[in-house]
Amino acid sequence: GGGAARAPAVLRTVITIGGGTPATGPVAEPEEAERPLSEQHRTELTTYRTIALRAALADDPEAAFIAVLHAMVIRVLVTAYRTGSCLEISTTSARPDHTVQGLEAYRPASALDAKREAWAKRMPADHAAIWDFLVALAPEQRTELFALCAGLSVNAVHSPYDRRPEAMPHADRLAQLVGLDMTQDWKPTATNYFSRVTKGRILAAVGEAKGEDTARLLEGLKKGDMAREAERLMADSGWLPELLRTPGL
């Protein structure tokens, strides 16, 4: 009717403390409640969490092993998921140069490929599930997988543009540690060595392995004939170029 207009209803939050008289509290504006944390605030809070995680992982060797293993797996086995770890561990597996002759018949290459493919097939199709897969693995299987990932990360290939002067000496140390004997799977042939070096190097190699008298028998040969004869003479000599030798072996 013609009476005074009613004031709009006001909704208030009612807070009861210890059964006492209800009290009214201020109501946050919707846009204030939904406002995200500032970038700086998020950075500060996650800094606390990062430090706590570092300390916790440092006190838990088993969890640390799983975390490092996961970081390696997603970088050398499941490369489409490279960013799926918060650990700043960079592990890569450089592709071998398949123009190198003889790799297709090289036993260590085929054995490594078979092992890598077998583990890759065991990985969950959902990359986010890899973590749970690794946690559920038996400890000895985790160790086996860790060794594979570490092996795949080795890069002791000479490159004219390489800027890793310490890599080759470390490769020597690693070869000593694992007792690497290249004579088990590599033999000098005309194709992989003798035809690629000077006649002087051929004679030096034969002289070192078979004696100077044997080397002199090759001196008058043409390069191609010398390379083939050196291959025949050195077939079971166990001789290796210096780059393939393990110090002390």
PDB file of C-alpha atoms in Angstrom:
ATOM      1  CA  GLY A   1       0.000   0.000   0.000  1.00  0.00           C
ATOM      2  CA  GLY A   2       1.046   3.518   0.685  1.00  0.00           C
ATOM      3  CA  GLY A   3       3.284   2.632   3.682  1.00  0.00           C
ATOM      4  CA  ALA A   4       7.004   3.338   3.851  1.00  0.00           C
ATOM      5  CA  ALA A   5       9.241   1.124   1.686  1.00  0.00           C
ATOM      6  CA  ARG A   6      10.978  -1.667   3.539  1.00  0.00           C
ATOM      7  CA  ALA A   7      14.767  -1.617   3.810  1.00  0.00           C
ATOM      8  CA  PRO A   8      16.436  -4.482   1.901  1.00  0.00           C
ATOM      9  CA  ALA A   9      17.350  -7.489   3.991  1.00  0.00           C
ATOM     10  CA  VAL A  10      21.036  -7.678   4.985  1.00  0.00           C
ATOM     11  CA  LEU A  11      22.667 -11.100   5.326  1.00  0.00           C
ATOM     12  CA  ARG A  12      25.229 -11.378   8.074  1.00  0.00           C
ATOM     13  CA  THR A  13      27.501 -14.144   9.241  1.00  0.00           C
ATOM     14  CA  VAL A  14      26.571 -15.339  12.707  1.00  0.00           C
ATOM     15  CA  ILE A  15      29.442 -16.587  14.857  1.00  0.00           C
ATOM     16  CA  THR A  16      28.795 -18.356  18.149  1.00  0.00           C
ATOM     17  CA  ILE A  17      31.731 -18.700  20.528  1.00  0.00           C
ATOM     18  CA  GLY A  18      31.507 -21.139  23.428  1.00  0.00           C
ATOM     19  CA  GLY A  19      27.716 -21.156  23.400  1.00  0.00           C
ATOM     20  CA  GLY A  20      27.585 -17.436  24.110  1.00  0.00           C
ATOM     21  CA  THR A  21      25.590 -14.752  22.442  1.00  0.00           C
ATOM     22  CA  PRO A  22      25.820 -14.910  18.663  1.00  0.00           C
ATOM     23  CA  ALA A  23      27.981 -12.188  17.197  1.00  0.00           C
ATOM     24  CA  THR A  24      27.871 -10.771  13.760  1.00  0.00           C
ATOM     25  CA  GLY A  25      30.988 -10.553  11.579  1.00  0.00           C
ATOM     26  CA  PRO A  26      31.817  -8.679   8.425  1.00  0.00           C
ATOM     27  CA  VAL A  27      31.007 -10.335   5.127  1.00  0.00           C
ATOM     28  CA  ALA A  28      33.851 -10.480   2.600  1.00  0.00           C
ATOM     29  CA  GLU A  29      33.024  -9.202  -0.805  1.00  0.00           C
ATOM     30  CA  PRO A  30      32.872 -12.079  -3.327  1.00  0.00           C
ATOM     31  CA  GLU A  31      35.678 -10.662  -5.422  1.00  0.00           C
ATOM     32  CA  GLU A  32      37.928 -10.446  -2.343  1.00  0.00           C
ATOM     33  CA  ALA A  33      37.344 -14.082  -1.364  1.00  0.00           C
ATOM     34  CA  GLU A  34      38.187 -15.315  -4.855  1.00  0.00           C
ATOM     35  CA  ARG A  35      41.222 -13.127  -5.415  1.00  0.00           C
ATOM     36  CA  PRO A  36      44.312 -15.334  -5.991  1.00  0.00           C
ATOM     37  CA  LEU A  37      47.493 -14.957  -4.017  1.00  0.00           C
ATOM     38  CA  SER A  38      49.979 -12.539  -5.471  1.00  0.00           C
ATOM     39  CA  GLU A  39      52.936 -13.949  -7.389  1.00  0.00           C
ATOM     40  CA  GLN A  40      55.325 -12.686  -4.718  1.00  0.00           C
ATOM     41  CA  HIS A  41      53.300 -14.316  -1.952  1.00  0.00           C
ATOM     42  CA  ARG A  42      53.188 -17.611  -3.839  1.00  0.00           C
ATOM     43  CA  THR A  43      56.947 -17.432  -4.330  1.00  0.00           C
ATOM     44  CA  GLU A  44      57.533 -16.836  -0.633  1.00  0.00           C
ATOM     45  CA  LEU A  45      55.258 -19.661   0.524  1.00  0.00           C
ATOM     46  CA  THR A  46      56.678 -22.174  -1.953  1.00  0.00           C
ATOM     47  CA  THR A  47      60.197 -21.194  -0.905  1.00  0.00           C
ATOM     48  CA  TYR A  48      59.392 -22.448   2.591  1.00  0.00           C
ATOM     49  CA  ARG A  49      57.975 -25.658   1.123  1.00  0.00           C
ATOM     50  CA  THR A  50      60.958 -26.182  -1.180  1.00  0.00           C
ATOM     51  CA  ILE A  51      63.426 -25.885   1.685  1.00  0.00           C
ATOM     52  CA  ALA A  52      61.337 -28.262   3.790  1.00  0.00           C
ATOM     53  CA  LEU A  53      61.217 -30.769   0.922  1.00  0.00           C
ATOM     54  CA  ARG A  54      64.977 -30.525   0.462  1.00  0.00           C
ATOM     55  CA  ALA A  55      65.558 -31.221   4.136  1.00  0.00           C
ATOM     56  CA  ALA A  56      63.066 -34.095   4.182  1.00  0.00           C
ATOM     57  CA  LEU A  57      64.602 -35.710   1.096  1.00  0.00           C
ATOM     58  CA  ALA A  58      68.085 -35.302   2.537  1.00  0.00           C
ATOM     59  CA  ASP A  59      66.915 -37.328   5.546  1.00  0.00           C
ATOM     60  CA  ASP A  60      65.252 -40.081   3.487  1.00  0.00           C
ATOM     61  CA  PRO A  61      67.737 -41.919   1.219  1.00  0.00           C
ATOM     62  CA  GLU A  62      65.125 -44.287  -0.209  1.00  0.00           C
ATOM     63  CA  ALA A  63      62.793 -41.456  -1.198  1.00  0.00           C
ATOM     64  CA  ALA A  64      65.759 -39.528  -2.592  1.00  0.00           C
ATOM     65  CA  PHE A  65      66.747 -42.506  -4.732  1.00  0.00           C
ATOM     66  CA  ILE A  66      63.212 -42.800  -6.123  1.00  0.00           C
ATOM     67  CA  ALA A  67      63.056 -39.064  -6.833  1.00  0.00           C
ATOM     68  CA  VAL A  68      66.378 -39.059  -8.681  1.00  0.00           C
ATOM     69  CA  LEU A  69      65.431 -42.231 -10.552  1.00  0.00           C
ATOM     70  CA  HIS A  70      62.143 -40.648 -11.635  1.00  0.00           C
ATOM     71  CA  ALA A  71      63.955 -37.540 -12.874  1.00  0.00           C
ATOM     72  CA  MET A  72      66.307 -39.725 -14.910  1.00  0.00           C
ATOM     73  CA  VAL A  73      63.602 -42.009 -16.309  1.00  0.00           C
ATOM     74  CA  ILE A  74      61.505 -39.165 -17.687  1.00  0.00           C
ATOM     75  CA  ARG A  75      64.537 -37.704 -19.421  1.00  0.00           C
ATOM     76  CA  VAL A  76      66.187 -40.747 -20.971  1.00  0.00           C
ATOM     77  CA  LEU A  77      63.354 -43.281 -21.309  1.00  0.00           C
ATOM     78  CA  VAL A  78      60.137 -41.255 -21.579  1.00  0.00           C
ATOM     79  CA  THR A  79      61.421 -38.098 -23.190  1.00  0.00           C
ATOM     80  CA  ALA A  80      57.966 -36.622 -23.849  1.00  0.00           C
ATOM     81  CA  TYR A  81      57.591 -35.988 -20.111  1.00  0.00           C
ATOM     82  CA  ARG A  82      60.871 -34.171 -19.440  1.00  0.00           C
ATOM     83  CA  THR A  83      59.358 -31.486 -17.206  1.00  0.00           C
ATOM     84  CA  GLY A  84      57.539 -33.876 -14.884  1.00  0.00           C
ATOM     85  CA  SER A  85      59.937 -33.517 -11.948  1.00  0.00           C
ATOM     86  CA  CYS A  86      60.646 -30.744  -9.467  1.00  0.00           C
ATOM     87  CA  LEU A  87      64.244 -31.958  -9.133  1.00  0.00           C
ATOM     88  CA  GLU A  88      66.704 -29.866 -11.096  1.00  0.00           C
ATOM     89  CA  ILE A  89      68.612 -32.876 -12.348  1.00  0.00           C
ATOM     90  CA  SER A  90      69.533 -32.747 -16.012  1.00  0.00           C
ATOM     91  CA  THR A  91      70.032 -36.166 -17.586  1.00  0.00           C
ATOM     92  CA  THR A  92      70.255 -36.651 -21.334  1.00  0.00           C
ATOM     93  CA  SER A  93      71.044 -39.526 -23.645  1.00  0.00           C
ATOM     94  CA  ALA A  94      72.772 -38.332 -26.793  1.00  0.00           C
ATOM     95  CA  ARG A  95      71.902 -40.350 -29.870  1.00  0.00           C
ATOM     96  CA  PRO A  96      74.881 -42.241 -31.293  1.00  0.00           C
ATOM     97  CA  ASP A  97      76.032 -41.298 -34.760  1.00  0.00           C
ATOM     98  CA  HIS A  98      74.542 -44.096 -36.844  1.00  0.00           C
ATOM     99  CA  THR A  99      76.828 -43.227 -39.744  1.00  0.00           C
ATOM    100  CA  VAL A 100      79.578 -44.946 -37.754  1.00  0.00           C
ATOM    101  CA  GLN A 101      80.186 -48.177 -39.621  1.00  0.00           C
ATOM    102  CA  GLY A 102      79.579 -51.446 -37.802  1.00  0.00           C
ATOM    103  CA  LEU A 103      77.296 -50.204 -35.020  1.00  0.00           C
ATOM    104  CA  GLU A 104      74.411 -52.357 -36.244  1.00  0.00           C
ATOM    105  CA  ALA A 105      76.485 -55.457 -35.475  1.00  0.00           C
ATOM    106  CA  TYR A 106      78.063 -54.156 -32.267  1.00  0.00           C
ATOM    107  CA  ARG A 107      76.931 -56.375 -29.374  1.00  0.00           C
ATOM    108  CA  PRO A 108      76.927 -53.698 -26.623  1.00  0.00           C
ATOM    109  CA  ALA A 109      74.708 -51.471 -28.783  1.00  0.00           C
ATOM    110  CA  SER A 110      72.106 -54.162 -29.431  1.00  0.00           C
ATOM    111  CA  ALA A 111      72.164 -55.335 -25.804  1.00  0.00           C
ATOM    112  CA  LEU A 112      71.624 -51.794 -24.535  1.00  0.00           C
ATOM    113  CA  ASP A 113      68.807 -51.161 -27.017  1.00  0.00           C
ATOM    114  CA  ALA A 114      67.059 -54.363 -25.957  1.00  0.00           C
ATOM    115  CA  LYS A 115      67.270 -53.441 -22.283  1.00  0.00           C
ATOM    116  CA  ARG A 116      66.022 -49.912 -22.911  1.00  0.00           C
ATOM    117  CA  GLU A 117      63.092 -51.106 -25.020  1.00  0.00           C
ATOM    118  CA  ALA A 118      62.101 -53.700 -22.417  1.00  0.00           C
ATOM    119  CA  TRP A 119      61.911 -51.067 -19.677  1.00  0.00           C
ATOM    120  CA  ALA A 120      60.193 -48.527 -21.926  1.00  0.00           C
ATOM    121  CA  LYS A 121      57.425 -51.054 -22.598  1.00  0.00           C
ATOM    122  CA  ARG A 122      56.884 -51.484 -18.854  1.00  0.00           C
ATOM    123  CA  MET A 123      56.326 -47.776 -18.304  1.00  0.00           C
ATOM    124  CA  PRO A 124      52.689 -46.672 -17.853  1.00  0.00           C
ATOM    125  CA  ALA A 125      51.040 -45.124 -20.894  1.00  0.00           C
ATOM    126  CA  ASP A 126      49.946 -42.287 -18.617  1.00  0.00           C
ATOM    127  CA  HIS A 127      53.206 -40.472 -17.949  1.00  0.00           C
ATOM    128  CA  ALA A 128      51.847 -39.002 -14.729  1.00  0.00           C
ATOM    129  CA  ALA A 129      51.594 -42.567 -13.385  1.00  0.00           C
ATOM    130  CA  ILE A 130      55.334 -43.225 -13.758  1.00  0.00           C
ATOM    131  CA  TRP A 131      55.973 -41.976 -10.220  1.00  0.00           C
ATOM    132  CA  ASP A 132      53.603 -44.516  -8.664  1.00  0.00           C
ATOM    133  CA  PHE A 133      55.071 -47.223 -10.900  1.00  0.00           C
ATOM    134  CA  LEU A 134      58.574 -46.517  -9.587  1.00  0.00           C
ATOM    135  CA  VAL A 135      57.429 -46.368  -5.968  1.00  0.00           C
ATOM    136  CA  ALA A 136      55.816 -49.798  -6.358  1.00  0.00           C
ATOM    137  CA  LEU A 137      58.910 -51.413  -7.909  1.00  0.00           C
ATOM    138  CA  ALA A 138      60.975 -53.824  -5.857  1.00  0.00           C
ATOM    139  CA  PRO A 139      64.225 -52.202  -4.655  1.00  0.00           C
ATOM    140  CA  GLU A 140      66.414 -54.451  -6.802  1.00  0.00           C
ATOM    141  CA  GLN A 141      64.390 -53.521  -9.893  1.00  0.00           C
ATOM    142  CA  ARG A 142      64.776 -49.839  -9.109  1.00  0.00           C
ATOM    143  CA  THR A 143      68.520 -50.355  -8.847  1.00  0.00           C
ATOM    144  CA  GLU A 144      68.568 -52.135 -12.201  1.00  0.00           C
ATOM    145  CA  LEU A 145      66.600 -49.320 -13.832  1.00  0.00           C
ATOM    146  CA  PHE A 146      68.838 -46.692 -12.230  1.00  0.00           C
ATOM    147  CA  ALA A 147      71.908 -48.404 -13.688  1.00  0.00           C
ATOM    148  CA  LEU A 148      70.296 -48.423 -17.135  1.00  0.00           C
ATOM    149  CA  CYS A 149      69.479 -44.705 -16.959  1.00  0.00           C
ATOM    150  CA  ALA A 150      72.988 -43.890 -15.767  1.00  0.00           C
ATOM    151  CA  GLY A 151      74.449 -45.997 -18.560  1.00  0.00           C
ATOM    152  CA  LEU A 152      72.307 -44.297 -21.186  1.00  0.00           C
ATOM    153  CA  SER A 153      73.535 -40.905 -20.007  1.00  0.00           C
ATOM    154  CA  VAL A 154      77.214 -41.662 -20.697  1.00  0.00           C
ATOM    155  CA  ASN A 155      78.737 -39.539 -23.444  1.00  0.00           C
ATOM    156  CA  ALA A 156      82.449 -40.079 -23.997  1.00  0.00           C
ATOM    157  CA  VAL A 157      82.306 -39.363 -27.734  1.00  0.00           C
ATOM    158  CA  HIS A 158      85.002 -37.073 -29.076  1.00  0.00           C
ATOM    159  CA  SER A 159      83.669 -33.975 -30.790  1.00  0.00           C
ATOM    160  CA  PRO A 160      85.751 -31.229 -32.409  1.00  0.00           C
ATOM    161  CA  TYR A 161      83.313 -28.715 -30.917  1.00  0.00           C
ATOM    162  CA  ASP A 162      83.179 -30.271 -27.461  1.00  0.00           C
ATOM    163  CA  ARG A 163      83.743 -27.977 -24.514  1.00  0.00           C
ATOM    164  CA  ARG A 164      84.092 -30.680 -21.863  1.00  0.00           C
ATOM    165  CA  PRO A 165      87.827 -31.118 -21.318  1.00  0.00           C
ATOM    166  CA  GLU A 166      87.262 -33.139 -18.139  1.00  0.00           C
ATOM    167  CA  ALA A 167      84.895 -35.657 -19.754  1.00  0.00           C
ATOM    168  CA  MET A 168      87.525 -37.906 -21.333  1.00  0.00           C
ATOM    169  CA  PRO A 169      89.654 -38.302 -18.186  1.00  0.00           C
ATOM    170  CA  HIS A 170      86.467 -39.123 -16.297  1.00  0.00           C
ATOM    171  CA  ALA A 171      85.590 -41.718 -18.950  1.00  0.00           C
ATOM    172  CA  ASP A 172      88.934 -43.354 -18.140  1.00  0.00           C
ATOM    173  CA  ARG A 173      88.031 -43.442 -14.447  1.00  0.00           C
ATOM    174  CA  LEU A 174      84.627 -44.910 -15.249  1.00  0.00           C
ATOM    175  CA  ALA A 175      86.183 -47.532 -17.532  1.00  0.00           C
ATOM    176  CA  GLN A 176      88.529 -48.523 -14.720  1.00  0.00           C
ATOM    177  CA  LEU A 177      85.654 -48.777 -12.257  1.00  0.00           C
ATOM    178  CA  VAL A 178      83.608 -51.127 -14.457  1.00  0.00           C
ATOM    179  CA  GLY A 179      86.643 -52.987 -15.806  1.00  0.00           C
ATOM    180  CA  LEU A 180      85.856 -52.115 -19.416  1.00  0.00           C
ATOM    181  CA  ASP A 181      87.679 -54.448 -21.805  1.00  0.00           C
ATOM    182  CA  MET A 182      87.065 -53.278 -25.359  1.00  0.00           C
ATOM    183  CA  THR A 183      88.801 -56.336 -26.809  1.00  0.00           C
ATOM    184  CA  GLN A 184      85.691 -58.361 -25.970  1.00  0.00           C
ATOM    185  CA  ASP A 185      83.624 -56.682 -28.688  1.00  0.00           C
ATOM    186  CA  TRP A 186      85.942 -54.586 -30.859  1.00  0.00           C
ATOM    187  CA  LYS A 187      88.778 -55.675 -33.120  1.00  0.00           C
ATOM    188  CA  PRO A 188      90.833 -53.493 -35.469  1.00  0.00           C
ATOM    189  CA  THR A 189      89.941 -54.021 -39.118  1.00  0.00           C
ATOM    190  CA  ALA A 190      90.797 -52.331 -42.375  1.00  0.00           C
ATOM    191  CA  THR A 191      87.370 -50.678 -42.316  1.00  0.00           C
ATOM    192  CA  ASN A 192      87.218 -49.377 -38.751  1.00  0.00           C
ATOM    193  CA  TYR A 193      90.865 -48.464 -38.268  1.00  0.00           C
ATOM    194  CA  PHE A 194      93.753 -49.354 -40.567  1.00  0.00           C
ATOM    195  CA  SER A 195      92.432 -47.774 -43.778  1.00  0.00           C
ATOM    196  CA  ARG A 196      91.621 -44.621 -41.797  1.00  0.00           C
ATOM    197  CA  VAL A 197      95.137 -43.964 -40.477  1.00  0.00           C
ATOM    198  CA  THR A 198      98.542 -43.345 -42.002  1.00  0.00           C
ATOM    199  CA  LYS A 199     100.880 -46.118 -43.064  1.00  0.00           C
ATOM    200  CA  GLY A 200     103.143 -45.078 -40.221  1.00  0.00           C
ATOM    201  CA  ARG A 201     100.395 -45.735 -37.685  1.00  0.00           C
ATOM    202  CA  ILE A 202      99.635 -49.107 -39.253  1.00  0.00           C
ATOM    203  CA  LEU A 203     103.265 -50.155 -38.963  1.00  0.00           C
ATOM    204  CA  ALA A 204     103.460 -48.836 -35.396  1.00  0.00           C
ATOM    205  CA  ALA A 205     100.376 -50.826 -34.388  1.00  0.00           C
ATOM    206  CA  VAL A 206     101.644 -54.036 -35.970  1.00  0.00           C
ATOM    207  CA  GLY A 207     105.060 -53.473 -34.437  1.00  0.00           C
ATOM    208  CA  GLU A 208     103.558 -52.982 -30.980  1.00  0.00           C
ATOM    209  CA  ALA A 209     101.384 -56.087 -31.197  1.00  0.00           C
ATOM    210  CA  LYS A 210     103.473 -58.437 -33.329  1.00  0.00           C
ATOM    211  CA  GLY A 211     106.986 -57.108 -33.138  1.00  0.00           C
ATOM    212  CA  GLU A 212     109.134 -54.919 -35.357  1.00  0.00           C
ATOM    213  CA  ASP A 213     110.192 -57.804 -37.602  1.00  0.00           C
ATOM    214  CA  THR A 214     106.573 -58.483 -38.562  1.00  0.00           C
ATOM    215  CA  ALA A 215     105.941 -54.794 -39.155  1.00  0.00           C
ATOM    216  CA  ARG A 216     108.880 -54.575 -41.564  1.00  0.00           C
ATOM    217  CA  LEU A 217     107.245 -57.215 -43.772  1.00  0.00           C
ATOM    218  CA  LEU A 218     104.491 -54.700 -44.561  1.00  0.00           C
ATOM    219  CA  GLU A 219     106.689 -51.732 -45.379  1.00  0.00           C
ATOM    220  CA  GLY A 220     106.655 -52.158 -49.153  1.00  0.00           C
ATOM    221  CA  LEU A 221     102.888 -52.623 -49.485  1.00  0.00           C
ATOM    222  CA  LYS A 222     100.441 -50.082 -50.827  1.00  0.00           C
ATOM    223  CA  LYS A 223      98.076 -48.516 -48.296  1.00  0.00           C
ATOM    224  CA  GLY A 224      95.050 -50.711 -49.115  1.00  0.00           C
ATOM    225  CA  ASP A 225      97.064 -53.921 -49.104  1.00  0.00           C
ATOM    226  CA  MET A 226      98.835 -52.885 -45.921  1.00  0.00           C
ATOM    227  CA  ALA A 227      95.506 -52.222 -44.171  1.00  0.00           C
ATOM    228  CA  ARG A 228      94.095 -55.609 -45.157  1.00  0.00           C
ATOM    229  CA  GLU A 229      97.257 -57.464 -44.166  1.00  0.00           C
ATOM    230  CA  ALA A 230      97.349 -55.641 -40.841  1.00  0.00           C
ATOM    231  CA  GLU A 231      93.762 -56.743 -40.183  1.00  0.00           C
ATOM    232  CA  ARG A 232      94.737 -60.355 -40.838  1.00  0.00           C
ATOM    233  CA  LEU A 233      97.814 -60.200 -38.649  1.00  0.00           C
ATOM    234  CA  MET A 234      96.080 -58.398 -35.781  1.00  0.00           C
ATOM    235  CA  ALA A 235      92.849 -60.434 -35.725  1.00  0.00           C
ATOM    236  CA  ASP A 236      93.544 -62.128 -32.384  1.00  0.00           C
ATOM    237  CA  SER A 237      96.197 -59.806 -31.014  1.00  0.00           C
ATOM    238  CA  GLY A 238      94.045 -57.989 -28.452  1.00  0.00           C
ATOM    239  CA  TRP A 239      95.570 -54.718 -29.638  1.00  0.00           C
ATOM    240  CA  LEU A 240      93.557 -51.517 -29.202  1.00  0.00           C
ATOM    241  CA  PRO A 241      94.067 -47.921 -30.301  1.00  0.00           C
ATOM    242  CA  GLU A 242      94.940 -45.663 -27.392  1.00  0.00           C
ATOM    243  CA  LEU A 243      91.474 -44.066 -27.372  1.00  0.00           C
ATOM    244  CA  LEU A 244      89.893 -47.444 -26.595  1.00  0.00           C
ATOM    245  CA  ARG A 245      92.250 -48.574 -23.865  1.00  0.00           C
ATOM    246  CA  THR A 246      91.324 -48.736 -20.203  1.00  0.00           C
ATOM    247  CA  PRO A 247      94.228 -47.480 -18.084  1.00  0.00           C
ATOM    248  CA  GLY A 248      95.760 -50.254 -16.044  1.00  0.00           C
ATOM    249  CA  LEU A 249      93.884 -53.045 -17.814  1.00  0.00           C
TER     250      LEU A 249
END
